[in-house]
Coordinates of C-alpha atoms (C1' of nucleotides) in Angstrom, one line a residue:
Chain A
M1 CA -9.1 -24.4 14.2
R2 CA -6.6 -24.5 11.4
R3 CA -3.4 -22.5 12.0
I4 CA -0.9 -20.8 9.8
D5 CA 2.3 -22.7 9.0
R6 CA 5.2 -20.3 9.0
T7 CA 7.5 -22.9 7.5
S8 CA 5.3 -23.3 4.5
K9 CA 6.3 -21.9 1.2
L10 CA 2.7 -20.7 0.8
P11 CA 2.4 -17.0 1.5
L12 CA 0.7 -16.1 4.8
Y13 CA -2.1 -14.3 3.1
H14 CA -2.8 -17.3 0.9
Q15 CA -3.0 -19.6 3.9
L16 CA -5.3 -17.1 5.8
Y17 CA -7.4 -16.8 2.7
Q18 CA -8.0 -20.5 2.6
I19 CA -8.8 -20.6 6.3
L20 CA -11.4 -17.8 6.2
R21 CA -12.8 -19.0 2.9
S22 CA -13.4 -22.5 4.3
H23 CA -15.2 -21.1 7.3
I24 CA -17.6 -19.4 5.0
L25 CA -18.0 -22.1 2.3
S26 CA -18.5 -24.8 5.0
G27 CA -21.3 -22.8 6.5
E28 CA -19.5 -22.5 9.8
W29 CA -19.9 -18.7 9.4
Q30 CA -23.4 -18.0 8.1
P31 CA -24.6 -15.3 5.8
G32 CA -25.1 -12.1 7.8
D33 CA -22.7 -13.2 10.6
M34 CA -20.1 -10.7 11.6
I35 CA -16.6 -12.3 11.1
P36 CA -13.9 -11.5 13.7
P37 CA -12.7 -7.9 13.4
E38 CA -9.3 -7.2 11.9
S39 CA -7.8 -6.7 15.3
E40 CA -8.8 -10.2 16.4
L41 CA -7.6 -11.8 13.1
I42 CA -4.2 -10.1 13.7
A43 CA -4.0 -11.4 17.2
R44 CA -5.3 -14.9 16.4
Y45 CA -3.1 -15.6 13.4
Q46 CA -0.1 -13.4 14.4
V47 CA 0.1 -11.5 11.1
S48 CA 0.1 -7.8 10.3
R49 CA -2.9 -5.7 9.5
T50 CA -1.8 -5.3 5.9
T51 CA -1.8 -9.1 5.5
V52 CA -5.3 -9.4 7.1
R53 CA -6.6 -6.7 4.9
Q54 CA -5.1 -8.2 1.8
V55 CA -7.1 -11.4 2.5
L56 CA -10.3 -9.4 3.3
D57 CA -9.9 -7.6 0.0
L58 CA -9.7 -10.9 -1.9
L59 CA -12.8 -12.2 -0.2
T60 CA -14.6 -8.9 -0.8
N61 CA -13.8 -9.0 -4.5
E62 CA -15.0 -12.6 -4.6
G63 CA -18.3 -11.4 -3.1
L64 CA -18.1 -13.7 -0.1
I65 CA -17.9 -10.9 2.5
Y66 CA -18.8 -7.2 2.7
R67 CA -17.5 -4.5 5.0
Q68 CA -19.2 -1.6 6.7
Q69 CA -17.0 1.1 8.2
G70 CA -17.6 1.4 11.9
R71 CA -19.8 -1.7 12.0
G72 CA -17.7 -4.7 11.0
T73 CA -17.2 -7.3 8.3
F74 CA -20.0 -9.7 7.4
V75 CA -20.6 -12.9 5.5
A76 CA -22.4 -11.9 2.3
R77 CA -25.6 -13.6 1.2
P78 CA -25.2 -15.5 -2.0
T79 CA -26.9 -13.8 -4.9
V80 CA -27.9 -14.6 -8.4
E81 CA -25.1 -12.3 -9.6
H82 CA -22.6 -14.9 -8.3
T83 CA -23.5 -17.3 -11.1
L84 CA -21.4 -15.1 -13.4
V85 CA -18.5 -14.8 -11.0
R86 CA -17.9 -18.0 -9.1
I87 CA -18.4 -21.6 -10.1
V88 CA -21.8 -22.3 -8.6
N89 CA -23.6 -25.6 -8.1
F90 CA -27.0 -26.0 -9.8
T91 CA -28.3 -26.7 -6.3
E92 CA -26.9 -23.5 -4.8
D93 CA -28.0 -21.5 -7.9
M94 CA -31.6 -22.7 -7.5
R95 CA -31.7 -22.1 -3.7
V96 CA -30.6 -18.5 -4.3
R97 CA -33.4 -18.1 -6.8
G98 CA -35.8 -19.4 -4.3
C99 CA -36.5 -22.7 -6.0
E100 CA -36.2 -26.3 -4.8
P101 CA -33.7 -28.2 -7.0
S102 CA -33.9 -31.8 -8.0
S103 CA -32.3 -33.9 -10.8
R104 CA -32.9 -36.9 -13.0
V105 CA -30.0 -38.8 -14.6
L106 CA -30.7 -39.2 -18.3
F107 CA -27.4 -40.9 -19.3
S108 CA -24.3 -42.1 -17.5
G109 CA -21.5 -43.9 -19.2
L110 CA -18.0 -43.8 -20.8
V111 CA -17.6 -42.3 -24.2
S112 CA -14.6 -41.5 -26.4
A113 CA -13.8 -37.9 -26.9
P114 CA -15.0 -36.2 -30.1
Q115 CA -12.7 -33.8 -31.8
D116 CA -14.3 -30.5 -30.5
I117 CA -14.5 -31.6 -26.9
A118 CA -10.9 -33.1 -27.0
E119 CA -9.6 -29.7 -28.0
K120 CA -11.4 -27.8 -25.2
L121 CA -10.1 -30.4 -22.7
E122 CA -6.6 -30.4 -24.2
I123 CA -6.6 -34.1 -24.6
E124 CA -6.2 -36.5 -27.6
P125 CA -9.4 -37.2 -29.6
G126 CA -10.8 -40.6 -28.6
A127 CA -9.6 -40.4 -25.0
E128 CA -11.9 -41.8 -22.5
L129 CA -14.5 -39.5 -21.0
A130 CA -17.1 -40.0 -18.4
R131 CA -20.4 -38.5 -19.7
L132 CA -23.2 -37.7 -17.3
E133 CA -26.4 -36.1 -18.6
R134 CA -28.9 -34.8 -16.2
L135 CA -32.3 -33.2 -16.3
R136 CA -32.3 -30.4 -13.8
L137 CA -35.6 -29.4 -12.2
A138 CA -36.7 -26.5 -10.1
D139 CA -39.8 -26.9 -7.9
G140 CA -40.4 -30.1 -9.8
E141 CA -40.5 -28.4 -13.3
P142 CA -37.7 -28.8 -15.9
M143 CA -35.2 -26.0 -15.8
G144 CA -32.4 -27.3 -17.9
V145 CA -30.4 -30.2 -19.3
E146 CA -26.8 -30.5 -18.3
E147 CA -24.2 -32.7 -20.1
S148 CA -21.0 -33.2 -18.2
Y149 CA -17.8 -34.7 -19.8
L150 CA -15.0 -35.6 -17.4
V151 CA -11.5 -36.6 -18.4
H152 CA -11.8 -40.2 -17.0
R153 CA -8.2 -40.8 -16.2
H154 CA -8.3 -38.0 -13.6
C155 CA -11.3 -39.5 -11.9
P156 CA -11.6 -43.3 -12.7
G157 CA -14.8 -44.8 -11.5
I158 CA -16.5 -41.4 -10.9
L159 CA -19.7 -42.7 -12.5
Q160 CA -20.3 -45.2 -9.7
G161 CA -21.8 -42.4 -7.6
D162 CA -25.5 -41.5 -7.4
Y163 CA -25.8 -38.1 -9.0
E164 CA -29.5 -37.6 -8.6
S165 CA -29.0 -36.8 -5.0
N166 CA -25.3 -36.0 -4.8
S167 CA -23.2 -33.3 -6.2
L168 CA -20.6 -34.2 -8.8
R169 CA -18.4 -31.5 -7.6
D170 CA -18.4 -32.9 -4.0
A171 CA -17.6 -36.4 -5.3
L172 CA -14.6 -35.0 -7.3
A173 CA -13.3 -33.2 -4.3
R174 CA -13.8 -36.0 -1.8
N175 CA -12.7 -39.0 -3.8
Y176 CA -10.1 -37.5 -6.2
G177 CA -8.9 -34.3 -4.6
I178 CA -10.1 -32.4 -7.6
H179 CA -11.0 -28.8 -6.8
W180 CA -12.0 -26.2 -9.5
T181 CA -9.6 -23.3 -9.5
H182 CA -11.3 -21.5 -12.4
A183 CA -13.4 -22.0 -15.4
K184 CA -14.0 -20.4 -18.8
Q185 CA -17.5 -20.3 -20.3
S186 CA -19.5 -19.0 -23.2
I187 CA -23.1 -17.9 -23.2
R188 CA -25.4 -18.2 -26.3
A189 CA -29.0 -18.2 -27.3
V190 CA -30.2 -21.2 -29.2
L191 CA -33.4 -22.9 -30.4
A192 CA -34.6 -26.1 -28.7
T193 CA -34.4 -29.1 -30.9
R194 CA -37.3 -31.5 -30.8
E195 CA -35.6 -33.8 -28.4
M196 CA -34.4 -31.0 -26.1
A197 CA -37.9 -29.5 -26.1
N198 CA -39.3 -32.9 -25.1
M199 CA -37.0 -33.2 -22.2
L200 CA -37.6 -29.6 -21.1
A201 CA -41.4 -29.7 -21.6
V202 CA -41.4 -26.7 -23.9
Q203 CA -42.4 -26.2 -27.6
P204 CA -39.8 -27.2 -30.2
R205 CA -37.9 -24.1 -31.4
S206 CA -38.3 -22.3 -28.1
A207 CA -35.5 -20.1 -27.0
L208 CA -32.9 -21.6 -24.7
L209 CA -29.9 -20.1 -22.9
F210 CA -26.9 -22.3 -23.7
V211 CA -23.8 -22.3 -21.5
E212 CA -20.6 -24.1 -22.3
R213 CA -17.9 -24.3 -19.6
V214 CA -14.4 -25.8 -19.2
S215 CA -13.4 -26.2 -15.6
Y216 CA -9.8 -26.4 -14.5
S217 CA -8.4 -28.1 -11.5
Q218 CA -5.4 -27.3 -9.3
E219 CA -2.6 -27.3 -11.8
N220 CA -4.5 -25.5 -14.5
V221 CA -5.6 -28.9 -15.9
P222 CA -8.9 -28.9 -17.8
V223 CA -11.0 -31.7 -16.3
E224 CA -14.6 -31.1 -17.1
F225 CA -16.5 -29.8 -20.1
L226 CA -20.0 -28.8 -19.5
R227 CA -23.0 -28.0 -21.7
I228 CA -26.1 -26.6 -20.1
Y229 CA -29.3 -25.8 -21.9
Y230 CA -31.6 -23.6 -19.8
R231 CA -35.3 -22.9 -20.4
A232 CA -35.2 -19.2 -21.4
D233 CA -38.7 -18.7 -19.9
R234 CA -37.4 -19.7 -16.5
Y235 CA -33.7 -18.8 -16.4
V236 CA -32.1 -15.4 -16.5
L237 CA -28.5 -14.4 -15.8
Y238 CA -27.7 -11.3 -13.8
N239 CA -24.4 -9.4 -13.3
E240 CA -22.9 -6.1 -12.4
L241 CA -20.5 -4.1 -14.5
Q242 CA -17.9 -1.6 -13.6
G243 CA -17.8 1.9 -15.0
Chain B
M1 CA 0.3 15.5 -16.7
R2 CA -2.3 15.5 -13.9
R3 CA -1.0 15.7 -10.4
I4 CA -2.3 14.6 -7.0
D5 CA -4.1 17.2 -5.0
R6 CA -3.2 16.7 -1.3
T7 CA -5.8 19.1 -0.1
S8 CA -8.6 17.1 -1.8
K9 CA -10.9 15.0 0.3
L10 CA -10.6 12.3 -2.3
P11 CA -8.2 9.5 -1.1
L12 CA -4.8 9.6 -2.8
Y13 CA -5.2 6.1 -4.1
H14 CA -8.5 7.1 -5.8
Q15 CA -6.8 10.1 -7.5
L16 CA -3.9 8.0 -8.7
Y17 CA -6.4 5.4 -9.9
Q18 CA -8.2 8.0 -12.0
I19 CA -4.9 9.3 -13.4
L20 CA -3.5 5.9 -14.4
R21 CA -6.8 4.7 -15.7
S22 CA -7.2 7.7 -18.0
H23 CA -3.8 7.2 -19.4
I24 CA -4.9 3.7 -20.4
L25 CA -8.5 4.5 -21.6
S26 CA -7.4 7.5 -23.6
G27 CA -4.9 5.3 -25.5
E28 CA -2.0 7.3 -24.3
W29 CA -0.6 4.0 -23.0
Q30 CA -1.2 1.3 -25.5
P31 CA -1.9 -2.3 -24.9
G32 CA 1.4 -4.2 -24.4
D33 CA 3.2 -1.0 -23.2
M34 CA 5.0 -1.2 -20.0
I35 CA 3.7 1.3 -17.5
P36 CA 6.2 3.1 -15.2
P37 CA 7.5 0.8 -12.5
E38 CA 6.3 1.1 -9.0
S39 CA 9.4 2.9 -7.9
E40 CA 8.8 5.6 -10.5
L41 CA 5.2 6.1 -9.6
I42 CA 6.2 6.5 -6.0
A43 CA 8.7 9.2 -6.9
R44 CA 6.5 10.9 -9.5
Y45 CA 3.4 11.1 -7.3
Q46 CA 5.1 11.2 -3.9
V47 CA 3.1 8.4 -2.4
S48 CA 4.1 5.3 -0.6
R49 CA 4.5 1.9 -2.3
T50 CA 1.4 0.6 -0.5
T51 CA -0.7 3.3 -2.1
V52 CA 0.7 2.6 -5.5
R53 CA 0.2 -1.1 -5.2
Q54 CA -3.4 -0.6 -4.0
V55 CA -4.0 1.3 -7.3
L56 CA -2.3 -1.3 -9.4
D57 CA -4.4 -4.0 -7.7
L58 CA -7.6 -2.2 -8.6
L59 CA -6.5 -1.9 -12.2
T60 CA -5.4 -5.5 -12.3
N61 CA -8.8 -6.7 -11.0
E62 CA -10.5 -4.5 -13.6
G63 CA -8.4 -6.3 -16.3
L64 CA -6.8 -3.1 -17.5
I65 CA -3.2 -4.1 -16.6
Y66 CA -1.3 -7.3 -15.8
R67 CA 1.9 -7.7 -13.8
Q68 CA 4.9 -10.0 -14.4
Q69 CA 7.3 -10.5 -11.6
G70 CA 10.8 -9.4 -12.6
R71 CA 9.6 -7.8 -15.8
G72 CA 7.2 -5.1 -15.1
T73 CA 3.5 -4.0 -15.4
F74 CA 1.9 -3.8 -18.7
V75 CA -1.3 -2.5 -20.3
A76 CA -3.6 -5.4 -21.0
R77 CA -5.1 -6.1 -24.4
P78 CA -8.9 -5.7 -24.2
T79 CA -10.6 -9.1 -24.5
V80 CA -14.1 -10.3 -25.2
E81 CA -14.3 -11.3 -21.5
H82 CA -14.4 -7.7 -20.6
T83 CA -17.9 -7.4 -22.0
L84 CA -19.2 -9.0 -18.8
V85 CA -16.9 -7.0 -16.4
R86 CA -16.7 -3.5 -17.6
I87 CA -19.2 -1.3 -19.4
V88 CA -18.0 -1.6 -23.0
N89 CA -19.0 0.5 -26.0
F90 CA -20.5 -1.4 -29.0
T91 CA -17.6 0.0 -31.0
E92 CA -15.0 -1.3 -28.6
D93 CA -16.7 -4.6 -28.3
M94 CA -16.8 -5.2 -32.1
R95 CA -13.1 -4.1 -32.4
V96 CA -12.1 -6.7 -29.9
R97 CA -14.1 -9.3 -31.8
G98 CA -12.2 -8.3 -35.0
C99 CA -15.2 -6.7 -36.7
E100 CA -15.7 -3.2 -38.1
P101 CA -18.6 -1.5 -36.3
S102 CA -21.2 0.9 -37.8
S103 CA -24.6 2.1 -36.8
R104 CA -27.9 3.3 -38.2
V105 CA -30.3 5.4 -36.2
L106 CA -33.8 3.9 -36.3
F107 CA -35.6 6.2 -33.9
S108 CA -34.6 9.3 -32.0
G109 CA -37.1 11.3 -29.9
L110 CA -38.7 12.1 -26.5
V111 CA -41.1 9.7 -25.0
S112 CA -42.8 9.4 -21.6
A113 CA -41.6 6.7 -19.3
P114 CA -43.7 3.5 -19.2
Q115 CA -44.2 1.9 -15.8
D116 CA -41.6 -0.8 -16.1
I117 CA -38.8 1.5 -17.3
A118 CA -39.7 4.1 -14.7
E119 CA -39.2 1.5 -12.0
K120 CA -35.8 0.5 -13.2
L121 CA -34.7 4.1 -13.5
E122 CA -36.3 5.0 -10.1
I123 CA -38.3 7.9 -11.6
E124 CA -42.0 8.7 -11.8
P125 CA -44.0 7.0 -14.6
G126 CA -44.6 9.5 -17.4
A127 CA -41.3 11.4 -16.8
E128 CA -39.5 12.5 -20.0
L129 CA -37.1 10.1 -21.5
A130 CA -34.8 10.5 -24.5
R131 CA -35.2 7.3 -26.6
L132 CA -32.6 6.4 -29.1
E133 CA -32.9 3.2 -31.2
R134 CA -30.0 2.1 -33.3
L135 CA -29.3 -0.8 -35.6
R136 CA -25.8 -2.0 -34.8
L137 CA -23.8 -3.5 -37.6
A138 CA -20.5 -5.5 -37.7
D139 CA -18.7 -5.6 -41.0
G140 CA -21.8 -4.1 -42.6
E141 CA -24.1 -6.9 -41.4
P142 CA -26.7 -6.4 -38.7
M143 CA -25.5 -7.6 -35.3
G144 CA -28.0 -6.2 -32.9
V145 CA -30.7 -3.6 -32.2
E146 CA -30.1 -1.3 -29.3
E147 CA -32.8 0.8 -27.5
S148 CA -31.5 3.4 -25.2
Y149 CA -33.7 5.3 -22.7
L150 CA -32.1 8.3 -20.9
V151 CA -33.6 10.3 -18.1
H152 CA -33.9 13.5 -20.1
R153 CA -33.7 16.0 -17.2
H154 CA -30.1 14.8 -16.6
C155 CA -29.1 15.4 -20.2
P156 CA -31.5 17.9 -21.8
G157 CA -30.9 18.2 -25.5
I158 CA -28.8 15.0 -25.7
L159 CA -30.7 13.9 -28.9
Q160 CA -29.2 16.8 -30.9
G161 CA -26.1 14.8 -31.5
D162 CA -25.3 12.5 -34.4
Y163 CA -25.2 9.0 -33.0
E164 CA -24.5 7.2 -36.2
S165 CA -20.9 8.2 -36.0
N166 CA -20.5 9.4 -32.4
S167 CA -20.7 7.6 -29.1
L168 CA -23.6 8.3 -26.8
R169 CA -21.3 7.7 -23.9
D170 CA -18.8 10.2 -25.0
A171 CA -21.5 12.8 -25.5
L172 CA -22.8 12.2 -22.0
A173 CA -19.4 12.6 -20.5
R174 CA -18.4 15.7 -22.5
N175 CA -21.6 17.7 -22.4
Y176 CA -23.2 16.7 -19.2
G177 CA -20.4 15.4 -17.0
I178 CA -22.1 12.0 -16.8
H179 CA -19.8 9.1 -16.3
W180 CA -21.0 5.6 -15.6
T181 CA -19.8 4.2 -12.3
H182 CA -21.5 0.9 -12.6
A183 CA -24.4 -1.0 -14.2
K184 CA -26.7 -3.9 -13.5
Q185 CA -27.7 -6.1 -16.3
S186 CA -29.7 -9.2 -17.1
I187 CA -29.1 -11.7 -19.9
R188 CA -31.9 -13.8 -21.6
A189 CA -32.6 -15.8 -24.7
V190 CA -35.6 -14.7 -26.6
L191 CA -37.2 -15.3 -30.0
A192 CA -37.1 -12.7 -32.7
T193 CA -40.5 -11.0 -33.4
R194 CA -41.3 -10.4 -37.1
E195 CA -40.2 -6.8 -36.9
M196 CA -37.0 -7.6 -35.0
A197 CA -36.2 -10.3 -37.5
N198 CA -36.6 -7.8 -40.4
M199 CA -34.3 -5.3 -38.9
L200 CA -31.7 -8.0 -38.1
A201 CA -32.1 -9.8 -41.4
V202 CA -32.8 -13.1 -39.8
Q203 CA -35.8 -15.5 -39.9
P204 CA -38.7 -14.7 -37.6
R205 CA -38.5 -16.8 -34.4
S206 CA -34.7 -17.0 -34.6
A207 CA -32.9 -17.0 -31.3
L208 CA -31.6 -13.7 -29.9
L209 CA -29.5 -12.9 -27.0
F210 CA -31.3 -10.2 -25.1
V211 CA -29.5 -7.9 -22.6
E212 CA -31.2 -5.3 -20.4
R213 CA -29.0 -2.8 -18.5
V214 CA -29.4 0.0 -16.1
S215 CA -26.3 2.3 -15.9
Y216 CA -25.6 4.5 -12.9
S217 CA -23.8 7.8 -12.9
Q218 CA -21.6 9.4 -10.2
E219 CA -23.9 9.6 -7.3
N220 CA -25.5 6.2 -7.9
V221 CA -28.2 7.8 -10.0
P222 CA -29.7 5.5 -12.7
V223 CA -29.5 7.5 -15.9
E224 CA -29.9 5.0 -18.7
F225 CA -31.9 2.0 -19.4
L226 CA -30.7 -0.1 -22.3
R227 CA -32.2 -3.0 -24.2
I228 CA -30.0 -4.9 -26.7
Y229 CA -31.1 -7.7 -29.0
Y230 CA -28.2 -9.5 -30.4
R231 CA -28.3 -12.0 -33.3
A232 CA -27.5 -15.3 -31.6
D233 CA -25.7 -16.6 -34.7
R234 CA -23.2 -13.8 -34.5
Y235 CA -22.9 -12.8 -30.9
V236 CA -21.6 -14.9 -28.0
L237 CA -20.6 -13.8 -24.5
Y238 CA -17.5 -15.1 -22.7
N239 CA -16.3 -14.9 -19.2
E240 CA -14.1 -16.5 -16.5
L241 CA -15.3 -17.9 -13.2
Q242 CA -13.5 -18.3 -10.0
G243 CA -13.2 -21.7 -8.2
Chain C
dT1 C1' 24.1 -7.6 -11.1
dA2 C1' 20.4 -4.4 -11.4
dG3 C1' 15.7 -3.7 -11.7
dT4 C1' 11.2 -5.4 -11.4
dG5 C1' 7.1 -7.1 -8.8
dG6 C1' 5.7 -10.2 -4.4
dT7 C1' 5.2 -10.5 0.5
dC8 C1' 5.3 -8.7 5.1
dT9 C1' 5.9 -5.7 9.2
dA10 C1' 4.8 -1.9 12.8
dG11 C1' 2.7 2.0 13.4
dA12 C1' -0.1 6.2 12.6
dC13 C1' -4.3 9.0 12.0
dC14 C1' -9.0 9.3 10.2
dA15 C1' -14.2 8.3 9.6
dC16 C1' -18.1 6.1 11.0
dA17 C1' -21.5 3.4 14.0
dA18 C1' -23.3 2.2 18.2
dA19 C1' -23.7 2.4 23.1
Chain D
dT1 C1' -16.4 6.9 24.3
dT2 C1' -15.2 2.6 22.2
dG3 C1' -14.6 -0.3 18.5
dT4 C1' -14.8 -1.0 13.8
dG5 C1' -13.0 -0.4 9.0
dG6 C1' -10.4 3.2 5.7
dT7 C1' -6.2 5.4 4.4
dC8 C1' -1.3 6.1 4.4
dT9 C1' 3.7 5.8 5.6
dA10 C1' 8.6 4.0 5.7
dG11 C1' 11.1 0.3 5.4
dA12 C1' 12.5 -4.6 4.9
dC13 C1' 13.5 -8.9 2.5
dC14 C1' 12.4 -12.2 -1.2
dA15 C1' 11.7 -14.1 -6.1
dC16 C1' 12.0 -13.6 -10.7
dT17 C1' 13.8 -11.6 -15.3
dA18 C1' 17.1 -9.9 -18.2
dA19 C1' 21.5 -8.1 -19.3

DNA sequence: TAGTGGTCTAGACCACAAA
DNA sequence: TTGTGGTCTAGACCACTAA
């Protein structure tokens, strides 16, 4: 069990946030499980109730837990709405949608950064990028095509891995200590080109949902640029708005 | 200046939230303005710092304010990212995008609820709906077509208004006390039908971004079902994701 | 140096759920 | 009745910004 380091410069609430969050994301605490009540978190980590509640507020806003007055605090079930709040794996996304995900690598190699991508990644044009293109399937049927561009100097040799069965995100975390802190994305409707239609097994000029995303690692460094073309007949985004 | 009612059953933080929020949404406090420091809010409303900060946290999460340590707390400029967080007027949305909005009413009348809409609005099929269809323009060019279905028994006579120049949302608030608390929406890519293409001045089978939304009023009552078809060549959604 | 927000504590009372 | 989360207080010290 990780503990809180009182000599650390990191705020207590931030440390506790990391601890509780990792219990949830690692699956140690399962969806529906009640997490320890505030009183126990106070005793276990020797912090005040205010600090505990600050952390629980953060996790609630993130959608990872929910509270019920009189009953307790519980690990939330992932939902499709999370796709527009947290950075979600294709694998996780499909599971939430009740589909069995799989992947086929279409391209894997080093390329030099074109102007537009260089700008988004805040690097010089021509810099070395690792490009990974994958067909994403759900229940064996094409769901989308995903092109990933990684700033190679941050993760040299990343393309050695097998990304049909493994997660790029896990590899970045394990081997390079790269963790996404946040990402910016855009969402558009586009028409399928002939090639795209072929890959996705739809008619040319079908409607596709097109997502572009720049993901940032620890120190606000853009590391990945992602383009995903989703079959519009299979993929819908959901979210909730505030009043 | 609105004050806090200590005899009210509403929590203090909730009352203060409404007060500060209305100062911002009404435009009384302009984007970039510094809002009163915590110390002054404490003195003015006679609440503790914890309560004040709870409110400022809410407004920060909502994206309405931002804080800078040592400097103060400021009203945030609306951004395009807000479209996927708060319920945003077409007018407000276009202004943020640097466009001049206008509207043309295409249809206005009472209809009986078809099965699918009745389900979303949690009413019986055949119930009376006010249907308002508007062409939305930006800088004089078509941007989208918006179909609004309101449960008529909650806002009888709503269609008397002039919704080329006025906001439906304002009319609902002013005349029926209906305020949106939250909404659920879905986002798809679709192809333009011939009629839709005509209205939007694009080619048939162009790509459109299609948003469906159910908006809920005070007591979690669904009141409006909305369908918006946006020209994909003009309309893009943006948002930020957490790590 | 003064004023701002950031973090943290200890303690109180209330509302709700379940036994 | 007990245990849970919801609301609220008063007060402390720190970190950052600007004058």
